[in-house]
Amino acid sequence: MGLVLGIESSCDETAAALVTSDRRILAQRIASQDDEHRPYGGVVPEIAARAHSERLTPLIAATLADAGLGLDAVDAIAATAGPGLIGGVMVGLVTAKALALAAHKPLIAINHLEGHALSPRLADPELQFPYLLLLVSGGHCQILMVEGVGRYRRLATTIDDALGEAFDKTAKILGLGYPGGPAVERLARAGNAKAVALPRPLLGTAEPHFSFAGLKSAVLRAKQTTLHADADIAAAFQQAAIDCVIDRSRRALQSADMPTALVVAGGVAANQAMRRALEALAGEFGLPFVAPPLALCTDNAAMIAWAGIERLGQNDPLDCAARPRWPLDPDAAPARGAGVKA
Ligand code: KG4
Ligand code: ZN
């Protein structure tokens, strides 16, 4: 049986976890930085880097202590090596290198997006390749065919904003604070989605990609009219976003070779209304729908440790670089428009 220590520090969560090859999370700790970033309405990279450097080492020690294990017990140390905010990524990767060197353990440099992409397999032992993955987080919005570990075919991406970013901006417009996604979802429950007419960018188009910038601007205009209740705007925004996601996912399912399952991962996968809509879509195609438990959707280190388990045997050189950008599918054709993220 394998045991991997995972480290995550690419955005605003400092996290460590111990995961076994038989899918047990022996211990995991997450220190969120929400309080530090809240006054600014979003993640401030320098504040994030400082918080990671203060917290990571004691957090790793506490995670090992929770499991009653020392570093000698692990088979490898896996850390996010990108993509993400470079200061935070460097803190995590350099710490992992030091631990690997000191404890004579292999280092496994993990792509954060691969952590999200494989996390459903940690939760569900039945999930087999290839599966169609909707990866929706604060920085990314992609549809990928996950053909195997390290084998990803990107079918769609966003030409402007990521979906989580659109939730966060909507929250900001409505004065809901940070982080925005859960707050928008909560308020949307009290609203009427039909009360505000909002656009659904790229709906029904032949091109496969996403766009959310126009929707965000429409939310701002709806708010500025002062005609609508905030709950109605939140509900209308969430429904428009879901309609776009379902339309793009249906298009991908129609155009791709049939996968074994429709899978969602990343922070926005925590959204219950989105999950229900995706489950119905999977049903249309006779596919199982797989979504990791909520705690595995937002950033965490268990998914990084699990990606390390999937890559056990790999031993990355100690001079491997932290990467602010690191696409899962480097061969994917660039999408038109600005703001291509990874
Ligand atoms: O995966 P994640 O934790 O970090 C990134 O890698 O970006 O995703 C964070 C994003 C944020 O934009 C947050 O607002 C969004 O996921 N999010 C949600 C929900 N929970 C988190 N969006 C919609 N509904 C939610 N319940
Ligand atoms: Zn993430």
XYZ file of C-alpha atoms and ligand atoms in Angstrom:
369
model
C 0.000 0.000 0.000
C 1.262 3.513 -0.835
C 1.112 6.613 1.346
C 1.654 10.142 0.012
C 1.952 13.502 1.761
C 0.244 16.154 -0.370
C 0.874 19.907 -0.172
C -1.323 22.629 -1.732
C -0.545 26.371 -1.742
C -1.369 27.669 -5.225
C -4.125 30.129 -4.303
C -5.568 31.059 -0.918
C -5.718 27.716 0.883
C -2.679 26.362 2.719
C -3.242 22.624 2.943
C -1.571 19.305 3.720
C -2.964 15.763 3.621
C -1.929 12.140 3.957
C -3.676 9.787 1.526
C -3.255 6.042 0.963
C -3.471 4.109 -2.281
C -6.622 2.430 -0.973
C -8.275 5.864 -0.878
C -8.129 6.625 2.829
C -7.464 10.206 3.892
C -5.487 9.558 7.098
C -5.282 13.245 7.996
C -5.822 16.586 6.335
C -5.642 20.202 7.385
C -6.690 23.315 5.489
C -5.950 26.859 6.613
C -8.179 29.197 4.635
C -7.110 32.811 4.111
C -10.616 34.175 3.588
C -10.294 36.629 6.486
C -7.034 38.069 5.142
C -8.376 38.650 1.626
C -11.960 39.666 2.497
C -11.187 43.403 2.909
C -9.919 43.469 -0.706
C -12.791 41.461 -2.241
C -10.417 38.943 -3.812
C -7.097 37.168 -3.391
C -4.072 39.486 -3.016
C -1.047 37.471 -4.218
C 1.513 38.961 -1.816
C -0.749 38.491 1.208
C -1.357 34.907 0.086
C 2.368 34.174 -0.280
C 3.119 35.581 3.182
C 0.332 33.570 4.785
C 1.519 30.355 3.092
C 5.095 30.899 4.251
C 3.952 31.474 7.854
C 1.534 28.580 8.009
C 2.703 25.752 5.825
C 5.467 24.200 7.932
C 3.472 23.997 11.197
C 0.464 22.774 9.214
C 2.444 19.869 7.720
C 3.779 18.971 11.184
C 0.235 19.040 12.596
C -1.079 16.852 9.754
C 1.597 14.230 10.389
C 0.883 14.413 14.143
C -2.868 13.949 13.509
C -2.087 10.654 11.781
C 0.553 9.724 14.380
C 3.101 9.330 11.593
C 6.547 10.678 10.766
C 7.914 11.536 7.344
C 9.670 8.164 7.302
C 6.244 6.519 6.847
C 5.434 8.217 3.525
C 6.369 6.849 0.113
C 6.529 10.237 -1.620
C 5.894 13.935 -1.172
C 3.561 15.499 -3.728
C 3.176 19.262 -4.037
C 1.358 21.602 -6.369
C 4.007 22.975 -8.756
C 1.558 25.139 -10.753
C -0.475 26.675 -12.228
C -1.278 29.350 -9.672
C -0.034 32.437 -7.866
C 3.701 31.976 -8.130
C 4.632 33.132 -4.601
C 2.378 30.550 -2.998
C 3.357 27.793 -5.433
C 7.032 28.425 -4.635
C 6.418 28.193 -0.880
C 4.756 24.783 -1.246
C 7.129 23.367 -3.836
C 10.321 24.498 -2.075
C 9.035 23.100 1.221
C 8.283 19.780 -0.493
C 11.772 19.733 -2.034
C 13.384 20.341 1.372
C 11.339 17.558 2.985
C 12.079 15.173 0.106
C 15.790 15.885 0.354
C 15.925 15.609 4.138
C 13.827 12.430 4.352
C 15.230 10.789 1.186
C 11.770 10.538 -0.387
C 10.739 11.023 -4.019
C 9.285 14.420 -4.964
C 6.214 14.423 -7.196
C 5.443 17.798 -8.798
C 1.683 17.978 -9.353
C -0.317 20.135 -11.747
C -3.062 21.676 -9.569
C -5.566 21.132 -12.384
C -4.657 17.454 -12.506
C -5.373 17.364 -8.762
C -8.913 18.607 -9.491
C -9.233 16.355 -12.557
C -8.328 13.142 -10.693
C -10.052 14.017 -7.387
C -13.293 12.255 -8.443
C -11.316 8.984 -8.566
C -10.298 9.444 -4.919
C -13.957 9.630 -3.974
C -15.245 6.982 -6.389
C -13.253 3.751 -6.909
C -15.596 2.775 -9.747
C -14.742 5.755 -11.947
C -12.816 4.589 -15.009
C -11.059 6.438 -17.849
C -12.047 8.016 -20.162
C -14.456 10.416 -18.472
C -15.729 13.802 -19.566
C -14.723 16.385 -16.972
C -16.213 19.806 -16.419
C -13.487 21.617 -14.471
C -14.931 24.782 -12.988
C -12.983 26.826 -10.437
C -11.995 30.390 -9.664
C -9.286 30.440 -12.312
C -10.422 27.819 -14.801
C -13.414 26.775 -16.835
C -12.716 23.840 -19.103
C -14.207 20.681 -20.513
C -11.627 17.907 -20.729
C -11.641 14.318 -21.853
C -9.636 12.593 -19.118
C -8.146 9.639 -20.979
C -5.679 8.586 -18.281
C -3.193 9.980 -15.777
C -1.323 12.729 -17.646
C -3.550 12.293 -20.711
C -6.014 15.161 -21.067
C -7.737 16.432 -24.185
C -9.173 19.919 -23.771
C -12.459 20.247 -25.637
C -13.449 23.706 -24.403
C -12.177 26.597 -22.325
C -13.317 30.109 -21.503
C -12.548 32.981 -23.826
C -12.762 35.493 -20.952
C -13.784 34.844 -17.328
C -13.746 31.567 -15.432
C -17.085 30.458 -13.980
C -15.957 30.872 -10.354
C -14.704 34.333 -11.255
C -18.176 35.193 -12.595
C -19.727 34.005 -9.304
C -17.170 36.047 -7.333
C -17.774 39.189 -9.418
C -21.538 38.805 -9.099
C -21.088 38.527 -5.335
C -19.021 41.711 -5.364
C -21.654 43.598 -7.406
C -24.325 42.454 -4.943
C -22.158 43.343 -1.945
C -22.032 39.736 -0.710
C -18.358 39.721 0.144
C -15.678 37.144 -0.451
C -15.587 34.268 -1.327
C -18.561 34.822 -3.553
C -19.765 31.489 -4.902
C -21.365 30.066 -1.767
C -22.935 33.466 -0.923
C -24.499 33.795 -4.393
C -25.854 30.253 -4.144
C -27.383 30.954 -0.726
C -29.054 34.196 -1.869
C -30.239 32.608 -5.129
C -32.357 30.149 -3.142
C -34.543 33.043 -2.013
C -34.871 34.582 -5.485
C -36.898 34.164 -8.668
C -34.613 33.411 -11.620
C -37.299 34.505 -14.116
C -37.641 37.984 -12.605
C -34.506 39.327 -14.334
C -33.666 38.746 -18.003
C -29.954 37.976 -18.383
C -27.980 36.858 -21.473
C -26.595 33.363 -22.025
C -23.345 33.983 -23.951
C -22.493 31.514 -26.752
C -25.597 29.397 -26.048
C -26.286 27.108 -28.995
C -23.224 28.184 -30.966
C -21.113 25.719 -32.915
C -17.950 26.833 -31.193
C -17.296 24.795 -28.075
C -16.076 27.444 -25.635
C -17.439 29.402 -22.664
C -17.838 33.137 -22.144
C -19.041 34.836 -18.971
C -17.858 38.458 -19.298
C -21.112 39.627 -20.944
C -23.187 37.918 -18.267
C -21.191 39.654 -15.556
C -21.732 43.049 -17.203
C -25.461 42.326 -17.479
C -25.538 41.558 -13.739
C -23.933 44.938 -13.088
C -26.508 46.716 -15.281
C -29.380 44.867 -13.598
C -28.093 45.975 -10.207
C -27.645 49.581 -11.378
C -31.281 49.864 -12.508
C -32.298 49.415 -8.815
C -35.440 47.713 -10.171
C -34.619 44.223 -8.970
C -34.234 42.467 -5.646
C -30.692 41.190 -5.075
C -32.010 37.662 -4.530
C -33.687 37.735 -7.968
C -30.461 38.935 -9.604
C -28.495 36.171 -7.851
C -31.031 33.534 -8.908
C -31.131 34.822 -12.499
C -27.339 34.898 -12.705
C -26.987 31.380 -11.345
C -29.630 30.048 -13.750
C -28.006 31.775 -16.745
C -24.604 30.355 -15.743
C -26.078 26.867 -15.357
C -27.858 27.117 -18.736
C -24.507 27.993 -20.366
C -22.693 25.150 -18.625
C -25.360 22.615 -19.592
C -25.439 23.793 -23.213
C -21.645 23.619 -23.558
C -21.461 20.256 -21.792
C -24.234 18.820 -23.995
C -22.336 19.987 -27.055
C -19.158 18.300 -25.776
C -21.025 15.050 -25.063
C -22.502 15.090 -28.576
C -19.156 15.720 -30.266
C -16.832 13.499 -28.217
C -16.376 9.752 -28.146
C -18.686 8.386 -25.463
C -17.051 8.645 -22.029
C -17.721 6.332 -19.060
C -19.215 9.164 -16.996
C -19.926 12.883 -16.770
C -17.782 14.303 -13.978
C -17.586 17.738 -12.382
C -14.698 19.051 -10.262
C -13.277 22.343 -8.985
C -14.694 24.869 -6.524
C -17.900 25.643 -8.467
C -18.731 21.910 -8.407
C -19.839 22.613 -4.827
C -22.900 24.403 -6.266
C -25.945 22.205 -5.622
C -28.135 23.652 -8.379
C -25.313 23.076 -10.881
C -24.928 19.488 -9.685
C -28.635 18.777 -10.130
C -28.613 20.161 -13.676
C -25.517 18.162 -14.620
C -26.995 15.001 -13.155
C -30.058 15.441 -15.352
C -27.825 15.999 -18.399
C -25.845 12.828 -17.657
C -29.185 10.990 -17.446
C -30.097 12.220 -20.965
C -26.998 10.433 -22.272
C -27.467 7.364 -20.075
C -24.236 8.167 -18.218
C -23.462 8.078 -14.520
C -22.822 11.485 -12.957
C -19.869 11.751 -10.578
C -19.128 14.720 -8.330
C -16.669 14.628 -5.455
C -17.930 15.445 -1.955
C -17.990 19.205 -1.289
C -14.748 19.209 0.733
C -12.885 17.720 -2.224
C -14.293 20.271 -4.715
C -12.680 23.443 -3.360
C -8.896 23.586 -3.071
C -7.460 20.958 -0.743
C -4.340 18.835 -0.370
C -6.069 15.426 -0.411
C -6.529 15.814 -4.175
C -2.819 16.652 -4.558
C -1.826 13.642 -2.441
C -4.184 11.473 -4.518
C -2.639 12.718 -7.781
C 0.683 11.721 -6.151
C -0.726 8.241 -5.508
C -1.800 8.009 -9.169
C 1.773 9.006 -10.121
C 3.596 6.899 -7.523
C 6.960 5.820 -8.913
C 7.648 9.230 -10.412
C 10.644 11.089 -8.939
C 10.943 14.669 -10.122
C 14.320 16.438 -10.047
C 14.836 18.795 -7.102
C 15.528 21.640 -9.530
C 12.088 21.370 -11.177
C 10.501 24.791 -11.541
C 7.347 26.297 -10.068
C 5.071 27.168 -12.992
C 2.584 30.067 -12.965
C 1.047 28.561 -16.117
C 0.804 24.884 -16.891
C -1.911 23.745 -19.299
C -3.207 20.189 -18.886
C -3.399 19.843 -22.652
C -0.474 21.781 -24.174
C -1.597 20.792 -27.682
C -5.042 22.394 -27.422
C -5.634 25.100 -30.000
C -5.860 28.545 -28.409
C -9.408 29.833 -27.992
C -10.196 33.165 -29.626
C -10.335 36.178 -27.362
C -8.325 37.367 -24.409
C -7.800 35.954 -20.959
C -6.753 32.410 -21.744
C -5.700 31.270 -18.313
C -3.578 28.145 -18.001
O -11.143 25.222 -6.928
P -11.197 26.433 -6.075
O -11.290 26.251 -4.575
O -9.975 27.372 -6.324
C -9.408 27.565 -7.590
O -8.567 26.724 -7.996
O -9.834 28.546 -8.225
O -12.453 27.289 -6.597
C -12.832 28.475 -5.970
C -14.009 29.042 -6.726
C -14.371 30.458 -6.273
O -14.569 31.266 -7.411
C -15.676 30.249 -5.502
O -16.523 31.377 -5.521
C -16.280 29.078 -6.257
O -15.172 28.220 -6.525
N -17.287 28.377 -5.448
C -18.599 28.305 -5.784
C -19.241 27.601 -4.736
N -18.296 27.256 -3.819
C -17.102 27.736 -4.283
N -19.269 28.779 -6.848
C -20.610 28.562 -6.891
N -21.292 27.922 -5.922
C -20.659 27.427 -4.833
N -21.346 26.788 -3.883
Zn -8.365 24.856 -7.583
